[in-house]
Short mmCIF file of N, CA and C in Angstrom, two decimals:
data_model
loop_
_atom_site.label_atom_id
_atom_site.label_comp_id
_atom_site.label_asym_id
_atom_site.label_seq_id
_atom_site.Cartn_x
_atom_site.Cartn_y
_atom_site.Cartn_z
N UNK A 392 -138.37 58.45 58.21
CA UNK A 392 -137.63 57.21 58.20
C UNK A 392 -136.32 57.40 58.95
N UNK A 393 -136.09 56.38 59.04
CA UNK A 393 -134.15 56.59 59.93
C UNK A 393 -133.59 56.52 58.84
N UNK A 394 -132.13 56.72 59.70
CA UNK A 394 -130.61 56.54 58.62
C UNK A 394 -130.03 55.62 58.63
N UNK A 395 -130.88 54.56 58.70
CA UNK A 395 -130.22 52.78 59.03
C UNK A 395 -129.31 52.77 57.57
N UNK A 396 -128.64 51.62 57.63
CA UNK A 396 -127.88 51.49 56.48
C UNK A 396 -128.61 50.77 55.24
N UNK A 397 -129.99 50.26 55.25
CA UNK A 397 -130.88 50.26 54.16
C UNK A 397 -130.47 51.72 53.26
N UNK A 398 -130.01 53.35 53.77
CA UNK A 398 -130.15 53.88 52.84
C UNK A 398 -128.65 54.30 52.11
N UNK A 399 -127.37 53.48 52.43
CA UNK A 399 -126.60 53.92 52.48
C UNK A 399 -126.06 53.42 50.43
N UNK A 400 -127.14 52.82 49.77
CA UNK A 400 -127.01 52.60 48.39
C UNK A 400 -127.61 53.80 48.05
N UNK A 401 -128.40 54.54 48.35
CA UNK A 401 -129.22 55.53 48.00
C UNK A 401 -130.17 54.86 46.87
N UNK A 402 -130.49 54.15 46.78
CA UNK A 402 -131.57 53.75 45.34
C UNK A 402 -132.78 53.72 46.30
N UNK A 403 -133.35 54.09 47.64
CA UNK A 403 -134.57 54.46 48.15
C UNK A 403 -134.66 55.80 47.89
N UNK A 404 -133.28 56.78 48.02
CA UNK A 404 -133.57 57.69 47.69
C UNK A 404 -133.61 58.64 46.46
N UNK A 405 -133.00 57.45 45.49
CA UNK A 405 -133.36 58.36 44.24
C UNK A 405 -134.66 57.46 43.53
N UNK A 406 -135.12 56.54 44.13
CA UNK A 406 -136.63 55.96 43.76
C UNK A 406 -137.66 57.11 44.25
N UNK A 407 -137.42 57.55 45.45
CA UNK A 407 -138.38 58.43 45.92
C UNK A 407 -137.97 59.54 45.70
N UNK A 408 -137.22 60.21 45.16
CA UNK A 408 -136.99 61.40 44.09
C UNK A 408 -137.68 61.15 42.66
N UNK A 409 -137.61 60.51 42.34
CA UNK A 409 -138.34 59.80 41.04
C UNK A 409 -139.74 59.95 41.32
N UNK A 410 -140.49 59.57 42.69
CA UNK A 410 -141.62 59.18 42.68
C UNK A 410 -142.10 60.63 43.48
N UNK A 411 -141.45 62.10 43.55
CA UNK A 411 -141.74 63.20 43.64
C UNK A 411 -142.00 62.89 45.74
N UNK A 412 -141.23 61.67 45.86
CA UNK A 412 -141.88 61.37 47.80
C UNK A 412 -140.24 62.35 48.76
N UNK A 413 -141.14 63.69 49.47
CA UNK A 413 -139.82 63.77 50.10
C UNK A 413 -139.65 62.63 51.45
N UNK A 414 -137.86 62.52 51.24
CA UNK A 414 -138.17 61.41 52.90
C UNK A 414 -137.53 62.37 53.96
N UNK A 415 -137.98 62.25 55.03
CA UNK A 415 -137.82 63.20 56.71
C UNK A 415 -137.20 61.99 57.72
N UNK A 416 -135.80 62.67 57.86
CA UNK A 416 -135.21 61.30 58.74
C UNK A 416 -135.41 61.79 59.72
N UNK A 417 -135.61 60.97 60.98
CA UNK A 417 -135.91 61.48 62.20
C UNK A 417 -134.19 61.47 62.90
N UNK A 418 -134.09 61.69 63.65
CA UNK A 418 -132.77 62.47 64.48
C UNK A 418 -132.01 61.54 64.67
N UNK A 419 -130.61 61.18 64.25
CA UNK A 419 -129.89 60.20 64.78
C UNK A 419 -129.93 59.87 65.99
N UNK A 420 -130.34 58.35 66.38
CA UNK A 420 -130.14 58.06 68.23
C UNK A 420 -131.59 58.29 68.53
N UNK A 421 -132.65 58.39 67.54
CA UNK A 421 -133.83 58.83 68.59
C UNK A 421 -134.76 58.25 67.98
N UNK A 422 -134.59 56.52 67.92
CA UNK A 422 -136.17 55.30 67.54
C UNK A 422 -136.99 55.97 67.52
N UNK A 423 -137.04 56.84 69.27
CA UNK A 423 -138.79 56.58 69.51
C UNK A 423 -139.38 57.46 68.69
N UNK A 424 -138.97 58.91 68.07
CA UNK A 424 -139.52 59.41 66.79
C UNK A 424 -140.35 58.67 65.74
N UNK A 425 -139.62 57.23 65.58
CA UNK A 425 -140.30 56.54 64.35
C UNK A 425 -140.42 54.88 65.45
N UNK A 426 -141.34 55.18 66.64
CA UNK A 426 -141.37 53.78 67.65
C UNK A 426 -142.20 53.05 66.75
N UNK A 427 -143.69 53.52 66.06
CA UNK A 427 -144.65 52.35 65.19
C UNK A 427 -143.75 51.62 64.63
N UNK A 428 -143.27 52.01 63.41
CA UNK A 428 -142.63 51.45 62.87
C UNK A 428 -140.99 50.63 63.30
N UNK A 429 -140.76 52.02 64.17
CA UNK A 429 -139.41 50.42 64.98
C UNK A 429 -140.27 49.36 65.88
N UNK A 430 -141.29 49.61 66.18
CA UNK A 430 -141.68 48.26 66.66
C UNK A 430 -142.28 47.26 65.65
N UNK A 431 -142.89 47.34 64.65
CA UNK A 431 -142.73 46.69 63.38
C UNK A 431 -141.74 45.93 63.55
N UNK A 432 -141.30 47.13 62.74
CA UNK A 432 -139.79 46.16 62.76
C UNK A 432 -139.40 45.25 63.34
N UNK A 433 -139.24 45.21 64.45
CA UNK A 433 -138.59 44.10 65.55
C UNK A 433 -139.75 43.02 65.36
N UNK A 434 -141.25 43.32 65.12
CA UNK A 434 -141.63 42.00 65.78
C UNK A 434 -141.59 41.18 64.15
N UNK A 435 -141.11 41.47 63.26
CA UNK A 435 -141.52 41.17 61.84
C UNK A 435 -139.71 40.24 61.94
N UNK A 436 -138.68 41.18 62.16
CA UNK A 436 -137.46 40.36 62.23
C UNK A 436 -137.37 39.05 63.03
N UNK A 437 -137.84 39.14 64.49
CA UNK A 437 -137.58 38.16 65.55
C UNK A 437 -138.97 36.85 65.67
N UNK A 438 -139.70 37.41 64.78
CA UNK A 438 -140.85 36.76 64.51
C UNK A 438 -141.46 35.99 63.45
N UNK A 439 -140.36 36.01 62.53
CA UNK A 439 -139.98 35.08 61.31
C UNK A 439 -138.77 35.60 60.36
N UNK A 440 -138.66 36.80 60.58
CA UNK A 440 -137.42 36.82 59.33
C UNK A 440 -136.51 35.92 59.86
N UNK A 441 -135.69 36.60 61.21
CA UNK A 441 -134.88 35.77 61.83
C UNK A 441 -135.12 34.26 62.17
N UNK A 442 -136.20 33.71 61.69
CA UNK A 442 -135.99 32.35 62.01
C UNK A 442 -136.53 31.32 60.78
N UNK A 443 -136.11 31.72 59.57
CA UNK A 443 -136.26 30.86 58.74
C UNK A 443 -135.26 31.40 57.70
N UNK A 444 -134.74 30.01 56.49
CA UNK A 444 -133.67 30.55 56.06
C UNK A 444 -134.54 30.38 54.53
N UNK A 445 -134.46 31.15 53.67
CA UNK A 445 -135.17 31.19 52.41
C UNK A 445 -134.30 30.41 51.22
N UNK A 446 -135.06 30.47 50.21
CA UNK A 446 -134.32 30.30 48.87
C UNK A 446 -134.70 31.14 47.63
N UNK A 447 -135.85 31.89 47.91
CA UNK A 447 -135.81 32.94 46.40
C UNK A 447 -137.03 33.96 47.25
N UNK A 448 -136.78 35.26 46.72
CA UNK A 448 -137.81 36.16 47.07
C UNK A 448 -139.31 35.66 47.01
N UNK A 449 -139.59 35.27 46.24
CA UNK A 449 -140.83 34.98 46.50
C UNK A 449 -141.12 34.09 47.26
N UNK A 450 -140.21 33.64 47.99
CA UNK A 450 -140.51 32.35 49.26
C UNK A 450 -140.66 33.70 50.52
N UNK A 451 -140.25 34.36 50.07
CA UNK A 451 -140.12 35.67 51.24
C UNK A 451 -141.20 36.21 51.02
N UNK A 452 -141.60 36.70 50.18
CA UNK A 452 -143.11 37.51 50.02
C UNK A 452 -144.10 36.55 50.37
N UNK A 453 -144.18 35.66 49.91
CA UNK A 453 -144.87 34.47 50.21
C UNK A 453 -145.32 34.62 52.05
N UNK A 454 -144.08 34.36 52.53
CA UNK A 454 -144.17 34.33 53.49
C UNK A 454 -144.45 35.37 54.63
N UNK A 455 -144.43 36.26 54.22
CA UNK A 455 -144.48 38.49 54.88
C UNK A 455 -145.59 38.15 54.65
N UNK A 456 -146.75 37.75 52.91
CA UNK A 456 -147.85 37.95 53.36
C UNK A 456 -149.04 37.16 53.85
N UNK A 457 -148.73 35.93 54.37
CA UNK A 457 -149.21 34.71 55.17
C UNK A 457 -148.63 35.62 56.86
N UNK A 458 -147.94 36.01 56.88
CA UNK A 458 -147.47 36.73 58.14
C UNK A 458 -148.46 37.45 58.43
N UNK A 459 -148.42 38.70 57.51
CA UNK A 459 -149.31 39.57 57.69
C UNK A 459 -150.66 39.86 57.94
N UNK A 460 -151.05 38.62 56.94
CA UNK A 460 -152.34 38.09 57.25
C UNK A 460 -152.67 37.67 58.69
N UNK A 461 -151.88 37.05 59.44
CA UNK A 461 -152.48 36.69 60.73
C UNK A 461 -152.16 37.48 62.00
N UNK A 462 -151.02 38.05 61.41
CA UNK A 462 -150.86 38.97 62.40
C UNK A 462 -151.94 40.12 62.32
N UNK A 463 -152.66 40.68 61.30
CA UNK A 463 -153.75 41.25 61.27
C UNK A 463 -155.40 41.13 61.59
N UNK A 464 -155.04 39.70 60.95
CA UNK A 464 -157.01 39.01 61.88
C UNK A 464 -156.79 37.97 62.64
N UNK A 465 -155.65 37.09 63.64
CA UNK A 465 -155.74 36.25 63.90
C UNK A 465 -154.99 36.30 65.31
N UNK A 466 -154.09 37.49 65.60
CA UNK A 466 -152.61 37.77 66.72
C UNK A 466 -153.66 38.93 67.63
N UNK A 467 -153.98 38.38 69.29
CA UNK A 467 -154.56 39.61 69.67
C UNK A 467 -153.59 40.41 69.88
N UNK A 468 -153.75 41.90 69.91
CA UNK A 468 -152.61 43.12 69.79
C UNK A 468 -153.19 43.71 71.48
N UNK A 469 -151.89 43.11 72.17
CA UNK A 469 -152.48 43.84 73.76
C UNK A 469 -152.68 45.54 73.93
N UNK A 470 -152.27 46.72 72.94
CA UNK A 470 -152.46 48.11 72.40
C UNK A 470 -153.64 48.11 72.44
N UNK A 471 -154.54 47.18 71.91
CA UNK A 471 -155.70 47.36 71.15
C UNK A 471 -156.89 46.52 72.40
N UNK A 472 -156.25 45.86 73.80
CA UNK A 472 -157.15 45.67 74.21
C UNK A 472 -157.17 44.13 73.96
N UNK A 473 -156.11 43.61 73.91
CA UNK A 473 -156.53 42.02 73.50
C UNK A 473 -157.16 41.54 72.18
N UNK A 474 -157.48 42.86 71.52
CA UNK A 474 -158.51 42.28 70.16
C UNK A 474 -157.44 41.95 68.76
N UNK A 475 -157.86 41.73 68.06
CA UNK A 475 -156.93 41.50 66.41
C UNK A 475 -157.46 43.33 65.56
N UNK A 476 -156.56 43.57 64.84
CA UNK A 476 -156.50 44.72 64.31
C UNK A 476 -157.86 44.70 63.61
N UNK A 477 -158.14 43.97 62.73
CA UNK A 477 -159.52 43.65 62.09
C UNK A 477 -160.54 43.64 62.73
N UNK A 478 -160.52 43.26 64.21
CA UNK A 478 -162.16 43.06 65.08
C UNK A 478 -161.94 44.54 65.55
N UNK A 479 -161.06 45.56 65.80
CA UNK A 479 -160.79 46.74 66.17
C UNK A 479 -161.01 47.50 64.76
N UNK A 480 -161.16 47.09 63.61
CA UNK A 480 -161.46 48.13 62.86
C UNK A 480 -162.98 47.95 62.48
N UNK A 481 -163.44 46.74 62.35
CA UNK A 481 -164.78 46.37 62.80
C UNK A 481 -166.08 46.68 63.53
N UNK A 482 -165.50 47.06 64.80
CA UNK A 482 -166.26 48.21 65.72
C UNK A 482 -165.46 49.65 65.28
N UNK A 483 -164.91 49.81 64.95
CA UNK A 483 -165.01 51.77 64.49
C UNK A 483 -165.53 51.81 63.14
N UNK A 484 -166.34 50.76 62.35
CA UNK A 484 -166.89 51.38 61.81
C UNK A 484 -168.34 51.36 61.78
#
């Protein structure tokens, strides 16, 4: 994981002390160590966080997993060849 300021309460890291998980920060200044997930990231912020304004968490979960959902069987992923993650896991198995 990075050293974004998500960890600067430390309650990720004494949850995952609790939950026996060690965490491995990758190198200050160096995304591309953790690029999957910084690219996540970005397309999850600029692709609805950032553009809707909520009123209670569960309007947020709500909404991550109606996200997720289509971004998984419905968004072709040009990585993958134009296909949706689901028609790509489809043929490997």
């Amino acid at each position: 994981c990075d050293n974004g300021p998500e960890y600067i309460s430390h309650k990720i890291v004494n949850w995952a002390e609790a939950q026996d998980i060690q965490l491995v920060h990758i190198q200050p200044g160096k995304p591309q160590q953790n690029a999957y997930v910084e690219r996540y990231n970005r397309t999850v912020r600029y692709d609805w966080l950032a553009q809707y304004l909520f009123d209670s968490i569960e309007e947020v979960q709500d909404h991550a997993t109606q996200w997720l959902w289509s971004y998984n069987n419905e968004r072709p992923h040009m990585a993958l060849g134009g296909i949706t993650p689901i028609q790509r896991l489809r043929t490997a198995a």
